PDB file of C-alpha atoms in Angstrom:
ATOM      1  CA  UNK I 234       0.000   0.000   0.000  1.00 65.00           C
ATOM      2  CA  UNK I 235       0.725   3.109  -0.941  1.00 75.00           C
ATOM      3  CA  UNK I 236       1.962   5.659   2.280  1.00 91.00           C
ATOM      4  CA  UNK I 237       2.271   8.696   0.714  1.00 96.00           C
ATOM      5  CA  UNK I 238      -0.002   9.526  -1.848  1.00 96.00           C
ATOM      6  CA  UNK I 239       0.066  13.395  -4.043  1.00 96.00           C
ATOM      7  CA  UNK I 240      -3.029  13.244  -6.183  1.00 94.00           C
ATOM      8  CA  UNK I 241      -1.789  16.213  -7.877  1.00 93.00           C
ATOM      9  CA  UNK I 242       0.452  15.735 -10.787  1.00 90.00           C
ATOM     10  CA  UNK I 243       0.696  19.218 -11.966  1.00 93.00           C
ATOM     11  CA  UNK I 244      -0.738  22.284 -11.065  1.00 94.00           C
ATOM     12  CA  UNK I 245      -0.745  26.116 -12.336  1.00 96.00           C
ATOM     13  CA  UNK I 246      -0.984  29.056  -9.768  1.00 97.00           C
ATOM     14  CA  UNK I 247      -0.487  32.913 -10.733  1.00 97.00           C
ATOM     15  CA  UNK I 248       2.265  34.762  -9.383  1.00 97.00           C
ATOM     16  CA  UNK I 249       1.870  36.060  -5.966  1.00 97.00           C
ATOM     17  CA  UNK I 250      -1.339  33.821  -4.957  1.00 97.00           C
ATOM     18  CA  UNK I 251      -1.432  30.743  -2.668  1.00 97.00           C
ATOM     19  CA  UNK I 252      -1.041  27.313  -3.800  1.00 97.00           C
ATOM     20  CA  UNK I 253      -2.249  24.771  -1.469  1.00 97.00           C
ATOM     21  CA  UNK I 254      -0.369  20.750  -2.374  1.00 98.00           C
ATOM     22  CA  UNK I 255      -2.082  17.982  -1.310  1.00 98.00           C
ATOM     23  CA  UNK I 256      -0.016  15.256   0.801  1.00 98.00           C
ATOM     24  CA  UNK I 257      -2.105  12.233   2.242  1.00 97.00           C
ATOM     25  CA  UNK I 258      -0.051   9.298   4.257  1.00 97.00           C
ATOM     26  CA  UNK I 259      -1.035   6.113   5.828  1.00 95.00           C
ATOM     27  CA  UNK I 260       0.623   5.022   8.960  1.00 92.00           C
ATOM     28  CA  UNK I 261       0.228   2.667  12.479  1.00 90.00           C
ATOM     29  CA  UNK I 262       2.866   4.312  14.127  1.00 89.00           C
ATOM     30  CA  UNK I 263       2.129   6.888  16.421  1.00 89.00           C
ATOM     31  CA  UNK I 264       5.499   8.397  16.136  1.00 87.00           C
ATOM     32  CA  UNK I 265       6.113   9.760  12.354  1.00 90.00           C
ATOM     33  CA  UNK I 266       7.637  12.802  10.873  1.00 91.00           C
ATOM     34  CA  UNK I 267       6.349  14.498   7.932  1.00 94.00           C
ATOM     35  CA  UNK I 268       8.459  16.323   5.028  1.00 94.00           C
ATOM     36  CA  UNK I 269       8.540  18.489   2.078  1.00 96.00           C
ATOM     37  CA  UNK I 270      11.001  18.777   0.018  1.00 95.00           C
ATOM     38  CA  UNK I 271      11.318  20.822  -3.976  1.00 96.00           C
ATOM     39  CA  UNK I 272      13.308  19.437  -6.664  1.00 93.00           C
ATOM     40  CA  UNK I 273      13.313  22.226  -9.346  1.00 94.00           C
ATOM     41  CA  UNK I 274      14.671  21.615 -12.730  1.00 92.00           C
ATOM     42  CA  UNK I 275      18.252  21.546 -11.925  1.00 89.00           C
ATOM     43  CA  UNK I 276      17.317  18.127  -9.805  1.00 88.00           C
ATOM     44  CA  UNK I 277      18.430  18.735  -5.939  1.00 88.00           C
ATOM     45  CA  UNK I 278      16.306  17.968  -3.780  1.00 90.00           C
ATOM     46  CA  UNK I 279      16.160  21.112  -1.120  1.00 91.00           C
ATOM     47  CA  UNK I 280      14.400  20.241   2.400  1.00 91.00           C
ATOM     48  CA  UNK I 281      11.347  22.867   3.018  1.00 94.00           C
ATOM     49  CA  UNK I 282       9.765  22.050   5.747  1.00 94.00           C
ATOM     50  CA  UNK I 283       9.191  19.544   8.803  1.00 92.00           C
ATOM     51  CA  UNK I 284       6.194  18.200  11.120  1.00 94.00           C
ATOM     52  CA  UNK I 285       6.161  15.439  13.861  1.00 91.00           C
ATOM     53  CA  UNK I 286       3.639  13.760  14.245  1.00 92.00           C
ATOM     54  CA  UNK I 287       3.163  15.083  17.957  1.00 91.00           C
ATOM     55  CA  UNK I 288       3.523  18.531  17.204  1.00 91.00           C
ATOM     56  CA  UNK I 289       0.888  20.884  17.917  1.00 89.00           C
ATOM     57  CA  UNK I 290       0.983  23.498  16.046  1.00 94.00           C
ATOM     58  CA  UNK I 291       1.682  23.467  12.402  1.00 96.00           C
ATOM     59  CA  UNK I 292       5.176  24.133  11.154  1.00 95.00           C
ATOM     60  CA  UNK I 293       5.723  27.319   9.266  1.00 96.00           C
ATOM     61  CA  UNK I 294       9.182  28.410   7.665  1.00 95.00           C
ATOM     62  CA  UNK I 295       8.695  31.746   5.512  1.00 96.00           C
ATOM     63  CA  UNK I 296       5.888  31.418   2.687  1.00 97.00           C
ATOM     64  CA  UNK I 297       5.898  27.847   3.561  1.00 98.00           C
ATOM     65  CA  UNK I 298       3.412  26.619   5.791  1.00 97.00           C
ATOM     66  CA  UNK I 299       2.169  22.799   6.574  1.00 97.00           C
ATOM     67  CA  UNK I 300      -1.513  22.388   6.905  1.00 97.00           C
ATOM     68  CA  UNK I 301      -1.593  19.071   9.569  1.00 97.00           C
ATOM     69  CA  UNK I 302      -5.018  17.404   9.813  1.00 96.00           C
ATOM     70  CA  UNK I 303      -3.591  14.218  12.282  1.00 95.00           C
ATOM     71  CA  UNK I 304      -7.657  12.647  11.751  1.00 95.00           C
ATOM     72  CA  UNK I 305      -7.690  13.051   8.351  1.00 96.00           C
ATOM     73  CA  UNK I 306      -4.090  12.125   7.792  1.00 96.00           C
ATOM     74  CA  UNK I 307      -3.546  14.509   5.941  1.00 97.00           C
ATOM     75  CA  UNK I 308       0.230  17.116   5.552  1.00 97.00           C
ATOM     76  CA  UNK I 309      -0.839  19.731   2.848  1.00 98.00           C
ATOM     77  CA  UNK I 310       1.740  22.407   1.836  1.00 98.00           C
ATOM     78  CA  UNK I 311       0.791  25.981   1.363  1.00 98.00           C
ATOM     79  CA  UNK I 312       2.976  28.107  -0.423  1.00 98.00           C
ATOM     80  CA  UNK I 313       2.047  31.731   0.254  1.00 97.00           C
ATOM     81  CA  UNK I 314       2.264  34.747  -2.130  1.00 97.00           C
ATOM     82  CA  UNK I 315       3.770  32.405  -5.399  1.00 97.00           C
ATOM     83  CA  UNK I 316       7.278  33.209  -6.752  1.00 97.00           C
ATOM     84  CA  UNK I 317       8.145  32.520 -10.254  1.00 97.00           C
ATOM     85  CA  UNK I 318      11.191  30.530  -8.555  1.00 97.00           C
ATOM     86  CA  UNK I 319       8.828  28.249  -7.082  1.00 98.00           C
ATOM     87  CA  UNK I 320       7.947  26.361 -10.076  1.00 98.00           C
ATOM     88  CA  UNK I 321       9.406  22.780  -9.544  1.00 97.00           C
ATOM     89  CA  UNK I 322       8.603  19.691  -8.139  1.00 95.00           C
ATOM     90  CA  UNK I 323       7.292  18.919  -4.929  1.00 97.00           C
ATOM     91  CA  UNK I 324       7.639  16.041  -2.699  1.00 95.00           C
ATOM     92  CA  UNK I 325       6.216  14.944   0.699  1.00 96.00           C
ATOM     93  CA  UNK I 326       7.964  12.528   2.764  1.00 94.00           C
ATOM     94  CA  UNK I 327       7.452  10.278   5.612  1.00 93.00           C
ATOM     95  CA  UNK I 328       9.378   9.063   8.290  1.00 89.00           C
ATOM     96  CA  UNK I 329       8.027   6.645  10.495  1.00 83.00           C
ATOM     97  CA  UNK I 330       9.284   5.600  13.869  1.00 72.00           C
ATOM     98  CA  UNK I 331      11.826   6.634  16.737  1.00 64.00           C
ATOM     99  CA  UNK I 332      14.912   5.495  17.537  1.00 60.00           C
ATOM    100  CA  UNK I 333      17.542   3.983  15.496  1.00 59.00           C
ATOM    101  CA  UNK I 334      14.901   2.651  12.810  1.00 66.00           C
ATOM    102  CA  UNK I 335      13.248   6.052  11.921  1.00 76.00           C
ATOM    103  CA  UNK I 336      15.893   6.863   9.018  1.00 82.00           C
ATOM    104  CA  UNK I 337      14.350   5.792   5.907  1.00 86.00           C
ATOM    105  CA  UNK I 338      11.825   8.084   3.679  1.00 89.00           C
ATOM    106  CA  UNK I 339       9.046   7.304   2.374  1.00 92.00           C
ATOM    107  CA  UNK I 340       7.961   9.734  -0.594  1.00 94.00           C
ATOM    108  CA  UNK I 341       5.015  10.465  -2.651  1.00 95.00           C
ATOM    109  CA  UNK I 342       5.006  10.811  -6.680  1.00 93.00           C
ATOM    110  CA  UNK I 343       5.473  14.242  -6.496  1.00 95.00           C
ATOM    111  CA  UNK I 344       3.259  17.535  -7.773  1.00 96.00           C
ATOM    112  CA  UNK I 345       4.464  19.695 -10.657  1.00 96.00           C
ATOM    113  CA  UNK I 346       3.954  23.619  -9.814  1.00 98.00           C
ATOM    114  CA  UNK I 347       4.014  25.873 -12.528  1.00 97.00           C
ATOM    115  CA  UNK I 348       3.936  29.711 -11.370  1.00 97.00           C
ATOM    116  CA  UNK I 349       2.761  31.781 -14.250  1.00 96.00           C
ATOM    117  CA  UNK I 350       3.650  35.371 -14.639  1.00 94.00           C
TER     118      UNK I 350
ATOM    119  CA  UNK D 105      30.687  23.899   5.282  1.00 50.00           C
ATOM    120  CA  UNK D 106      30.195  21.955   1.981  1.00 67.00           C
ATOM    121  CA  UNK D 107      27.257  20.204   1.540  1.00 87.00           C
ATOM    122  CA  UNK D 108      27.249  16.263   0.127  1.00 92.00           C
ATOM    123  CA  UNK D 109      29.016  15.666  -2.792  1.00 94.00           C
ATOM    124  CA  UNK D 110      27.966  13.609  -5.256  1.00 96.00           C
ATOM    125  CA  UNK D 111      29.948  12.906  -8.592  1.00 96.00           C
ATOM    126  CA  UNK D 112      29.543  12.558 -11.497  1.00 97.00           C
ATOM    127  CA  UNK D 113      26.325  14.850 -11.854  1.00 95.00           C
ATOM    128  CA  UNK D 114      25.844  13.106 -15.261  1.00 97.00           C
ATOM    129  CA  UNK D 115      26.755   9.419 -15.588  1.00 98.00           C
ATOM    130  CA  UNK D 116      26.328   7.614 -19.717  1.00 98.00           C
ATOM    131  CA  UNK D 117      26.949   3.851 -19.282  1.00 98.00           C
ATOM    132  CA  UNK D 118      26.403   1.642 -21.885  1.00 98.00           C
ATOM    133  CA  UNK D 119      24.183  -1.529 -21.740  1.00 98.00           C
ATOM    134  CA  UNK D 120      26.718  -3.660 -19.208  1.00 98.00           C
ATOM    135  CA  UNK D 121      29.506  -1.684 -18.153  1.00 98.00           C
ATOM    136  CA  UNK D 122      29.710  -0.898 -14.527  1.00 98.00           C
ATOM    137  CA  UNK D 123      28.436   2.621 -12.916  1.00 98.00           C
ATOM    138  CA  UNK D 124      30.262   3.595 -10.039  1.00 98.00           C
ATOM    139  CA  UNK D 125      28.503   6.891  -8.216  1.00 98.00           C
ATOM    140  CA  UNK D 126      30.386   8.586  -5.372  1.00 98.00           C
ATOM    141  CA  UNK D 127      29.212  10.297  -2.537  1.00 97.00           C
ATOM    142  CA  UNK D 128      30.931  12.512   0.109  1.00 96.00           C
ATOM    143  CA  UNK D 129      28.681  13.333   3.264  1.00 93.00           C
ATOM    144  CA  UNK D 130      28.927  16.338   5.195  1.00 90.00           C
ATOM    145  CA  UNK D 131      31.558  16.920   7.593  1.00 88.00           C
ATOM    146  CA  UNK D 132      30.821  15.396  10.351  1.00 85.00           C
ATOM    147  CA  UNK D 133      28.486  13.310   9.419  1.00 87.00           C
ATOM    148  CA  UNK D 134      28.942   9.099   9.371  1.00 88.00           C
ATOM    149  CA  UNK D 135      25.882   8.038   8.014  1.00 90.00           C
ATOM    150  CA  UNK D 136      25.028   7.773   4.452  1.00 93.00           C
ATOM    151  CA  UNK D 137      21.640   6.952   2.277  1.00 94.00           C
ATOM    152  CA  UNK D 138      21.231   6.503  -0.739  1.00 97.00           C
ATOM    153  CA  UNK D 139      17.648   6.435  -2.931  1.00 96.00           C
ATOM    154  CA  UNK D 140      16.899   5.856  -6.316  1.00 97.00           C
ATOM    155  CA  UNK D 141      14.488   8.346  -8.362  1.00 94.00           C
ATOM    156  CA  UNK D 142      13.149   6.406 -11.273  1.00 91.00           C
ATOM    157  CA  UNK D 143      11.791   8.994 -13.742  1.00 85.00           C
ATOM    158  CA  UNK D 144       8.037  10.649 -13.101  1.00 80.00           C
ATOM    159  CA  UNK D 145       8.560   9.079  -9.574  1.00 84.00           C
ATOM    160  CA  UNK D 146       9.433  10.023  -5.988  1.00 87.00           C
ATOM    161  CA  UNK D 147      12.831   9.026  -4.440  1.00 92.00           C
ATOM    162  CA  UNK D 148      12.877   5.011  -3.444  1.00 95.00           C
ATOM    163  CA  UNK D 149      15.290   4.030  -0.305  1.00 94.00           C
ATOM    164  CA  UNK D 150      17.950   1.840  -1.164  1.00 96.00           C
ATOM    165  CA  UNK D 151      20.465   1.600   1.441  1.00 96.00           C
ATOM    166  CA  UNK D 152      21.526   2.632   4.739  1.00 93.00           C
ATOM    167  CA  UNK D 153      25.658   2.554   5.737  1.00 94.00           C
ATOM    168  CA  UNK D 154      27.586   3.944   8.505  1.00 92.00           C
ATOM    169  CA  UNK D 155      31.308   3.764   7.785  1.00 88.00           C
ATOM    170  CA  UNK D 156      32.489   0.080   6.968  1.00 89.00           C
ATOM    171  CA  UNK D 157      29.119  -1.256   7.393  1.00 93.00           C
ATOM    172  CA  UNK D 158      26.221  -1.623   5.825  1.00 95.00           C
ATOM    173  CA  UNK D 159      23.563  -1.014   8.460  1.00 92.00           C
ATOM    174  CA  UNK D 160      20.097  -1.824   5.838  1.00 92.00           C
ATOM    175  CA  UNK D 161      20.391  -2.588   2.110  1.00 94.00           C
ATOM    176  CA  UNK D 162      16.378  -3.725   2.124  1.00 93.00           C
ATOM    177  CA  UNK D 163      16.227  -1.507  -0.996  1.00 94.00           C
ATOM    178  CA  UNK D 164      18.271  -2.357  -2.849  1.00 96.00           C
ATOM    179  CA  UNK D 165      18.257  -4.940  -5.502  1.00 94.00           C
ATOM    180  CA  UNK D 166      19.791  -8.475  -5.061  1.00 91.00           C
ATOM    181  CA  UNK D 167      21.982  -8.556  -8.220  1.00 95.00           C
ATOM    182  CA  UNK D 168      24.125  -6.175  -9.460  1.00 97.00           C
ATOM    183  CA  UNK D 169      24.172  -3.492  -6.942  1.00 98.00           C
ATOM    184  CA  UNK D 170      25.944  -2.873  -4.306  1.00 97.00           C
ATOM    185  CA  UNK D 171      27.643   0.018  -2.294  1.00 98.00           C
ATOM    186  CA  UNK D 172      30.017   0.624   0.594  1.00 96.00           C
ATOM    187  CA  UNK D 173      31.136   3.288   2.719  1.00 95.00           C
ATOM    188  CA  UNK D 174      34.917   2.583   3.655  1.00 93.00           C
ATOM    189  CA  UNK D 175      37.006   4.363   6.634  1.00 90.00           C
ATOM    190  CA  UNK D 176      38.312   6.544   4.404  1.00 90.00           C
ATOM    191  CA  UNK D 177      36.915   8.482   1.226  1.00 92.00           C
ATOM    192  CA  UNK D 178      33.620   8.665  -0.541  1.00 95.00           C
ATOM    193  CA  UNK D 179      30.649   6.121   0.147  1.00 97.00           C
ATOM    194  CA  UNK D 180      30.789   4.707  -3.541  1.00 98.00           C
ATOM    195  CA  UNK D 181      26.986   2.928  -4.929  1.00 98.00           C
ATOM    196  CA  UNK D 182      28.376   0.382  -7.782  1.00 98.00           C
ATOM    197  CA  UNK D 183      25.997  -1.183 -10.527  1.00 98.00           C
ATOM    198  CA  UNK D 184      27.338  -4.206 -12.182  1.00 98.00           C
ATOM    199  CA  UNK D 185      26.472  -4.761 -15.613  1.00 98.00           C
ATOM    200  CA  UNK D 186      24.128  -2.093 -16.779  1.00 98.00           C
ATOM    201  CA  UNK D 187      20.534  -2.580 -18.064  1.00 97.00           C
ATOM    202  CA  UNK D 188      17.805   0.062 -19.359  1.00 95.00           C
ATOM    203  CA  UNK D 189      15.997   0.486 -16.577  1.00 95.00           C
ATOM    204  CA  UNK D 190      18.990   1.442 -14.430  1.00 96.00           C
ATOM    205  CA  UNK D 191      18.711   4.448 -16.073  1.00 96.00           C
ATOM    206  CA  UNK D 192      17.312   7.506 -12.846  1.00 96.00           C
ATOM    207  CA  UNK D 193      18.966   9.865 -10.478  1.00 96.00           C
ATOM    208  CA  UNK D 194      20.485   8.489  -7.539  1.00 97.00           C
ATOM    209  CA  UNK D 195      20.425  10.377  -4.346  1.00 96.00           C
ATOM    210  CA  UNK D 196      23.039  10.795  -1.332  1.00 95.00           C
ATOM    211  CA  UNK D 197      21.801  11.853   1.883  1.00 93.00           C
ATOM    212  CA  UNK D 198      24.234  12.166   5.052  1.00 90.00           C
ATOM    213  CA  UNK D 199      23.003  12.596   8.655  1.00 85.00           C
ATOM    214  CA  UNK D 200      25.130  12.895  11.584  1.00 81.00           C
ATOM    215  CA  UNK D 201      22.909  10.684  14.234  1.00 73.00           C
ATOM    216  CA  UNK D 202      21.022   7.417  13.546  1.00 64.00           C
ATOM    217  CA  UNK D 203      17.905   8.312  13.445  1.00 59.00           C
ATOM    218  CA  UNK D 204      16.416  11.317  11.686  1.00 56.00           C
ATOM    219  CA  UNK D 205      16.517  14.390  12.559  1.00 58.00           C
ATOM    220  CA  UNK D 206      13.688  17.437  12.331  1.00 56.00           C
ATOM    221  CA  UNK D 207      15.543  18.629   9.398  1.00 61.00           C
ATOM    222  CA  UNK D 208      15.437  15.618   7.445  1.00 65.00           C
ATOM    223  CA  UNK D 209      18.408  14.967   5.339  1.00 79.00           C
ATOM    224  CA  UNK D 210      20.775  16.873   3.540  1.00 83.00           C
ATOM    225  CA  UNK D 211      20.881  15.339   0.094  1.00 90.00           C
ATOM    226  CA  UNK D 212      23.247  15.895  -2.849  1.00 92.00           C
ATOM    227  CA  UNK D 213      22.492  17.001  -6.087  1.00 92.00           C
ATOM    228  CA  UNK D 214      22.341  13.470  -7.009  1.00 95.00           C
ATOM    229  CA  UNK D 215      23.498  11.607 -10.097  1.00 97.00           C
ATOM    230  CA  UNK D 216      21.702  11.309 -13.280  1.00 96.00           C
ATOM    231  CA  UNK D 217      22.645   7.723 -14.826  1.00 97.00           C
ATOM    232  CA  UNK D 218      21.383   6.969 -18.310  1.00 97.00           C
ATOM    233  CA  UNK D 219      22.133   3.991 -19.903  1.00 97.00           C
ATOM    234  CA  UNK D 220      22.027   3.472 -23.834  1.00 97.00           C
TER     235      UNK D 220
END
């Protein structure tokens, strides 16, 4: 089974609005971390942002900002106020565990962003 | 403080020579992953190593690959005997504790390998 799934392939968004990435994950563990990370063209893959799974409130860096629904397991990205330099590739991630066996990703197929002028 | 290294960026085999990718982790940092990104798909674990040892390889296929992390230098993933659908990026990651941290990992740029 699937336990990280991006129903989005692609997407457009207009400079300077919100964009809102869907990231759904299936998990048993009670302890998990959740990730996004961009791949633009160029192909590295540049950590955004990061939520544990017992984290209140929702993590924020900058114009990034992760929308956690724990119920509906659900980790959606927001990207505020769209920058043509945010057109690229977007990944969420899952970590699941503690300890010495919570090391290895899990990622989802990815959502193309497009930011038009 | 340099990031991880990962050469070469760009990687032509032809159908069964051997790829050898190289990866340098951050200072200061003894554990290395690498995953594989097939194309139009997210990044795949393949294997886990802290230096001389190879701590999880449950990604990584049972022929033809395999990868090491020595005392000294580069972690280096080697694939014997190239096919087609070798052909993806391959990505280094370096943490400096066992588990994860909040910051997930620092990855390379990774290594496109493309195999004609």
């Amino acid at each position: 089974a699937q336990k990280i799934t991006q129903t989005q392939p692609g997407m457009f968004v207009q400079e300077k609005e919100a964009v809102t990435l869907d990231c759904t994950y299936d998990t048993s563990d009670p302890s998990y971390g959740l990730f996004w990370y961009k791949q633009p063209s160029s192909g590295e893959m540049i950590f955004l942002i990061y939520q544990g799974s017992y984290d209140q409130q929702n993590a924020t860096e900058g114009r990034y900002s992760l929308n956690f629904q724990k119920a509906r397991k659900s980790a959606n990205l927001v990207i505020s106020a769209s920058q043509l330099g945010d057109s690229a590739m977007y990944f969420c991630a899952m970590r699941e565990g503690q300890g010495s066996n919570d090391y290895k990703l899990s990622f989802g197929a990815g959502t193309t962003v497009t930011v038009r002028a | 403080n340099a990031g991880v290294m990962q050469n070469p960026r760009h990687l032509v085999r032809r159908r069964g020579q051997e790829a050898r990718l190289r990866c340098s982790p951050m200072k200061g940092h003894s554990h290395v992953y690498w995953y594989r990104q097939l194309p139009e798909e997210g990044l795949k674990f393949m294997v886990y190593l802290q230096k001389e040892n190879i701590i999880d390889e449950s990604g990584m296929p049972k022929e033809r690959f395999s990868a090491e992390f020595p005392k000294e230098g580069p972690s280096i993933l080697r694939i014997q005997q190239v096919v087609r659908g070798d052909s993806a990026a391959y990505f280094c990651a370096s943490s400096q504790a066992a588990h994860g941290t909040a910051y997930g990992y620092t990855f390379g740029s990774g290594t496109r390998l493309t195999v004609v």
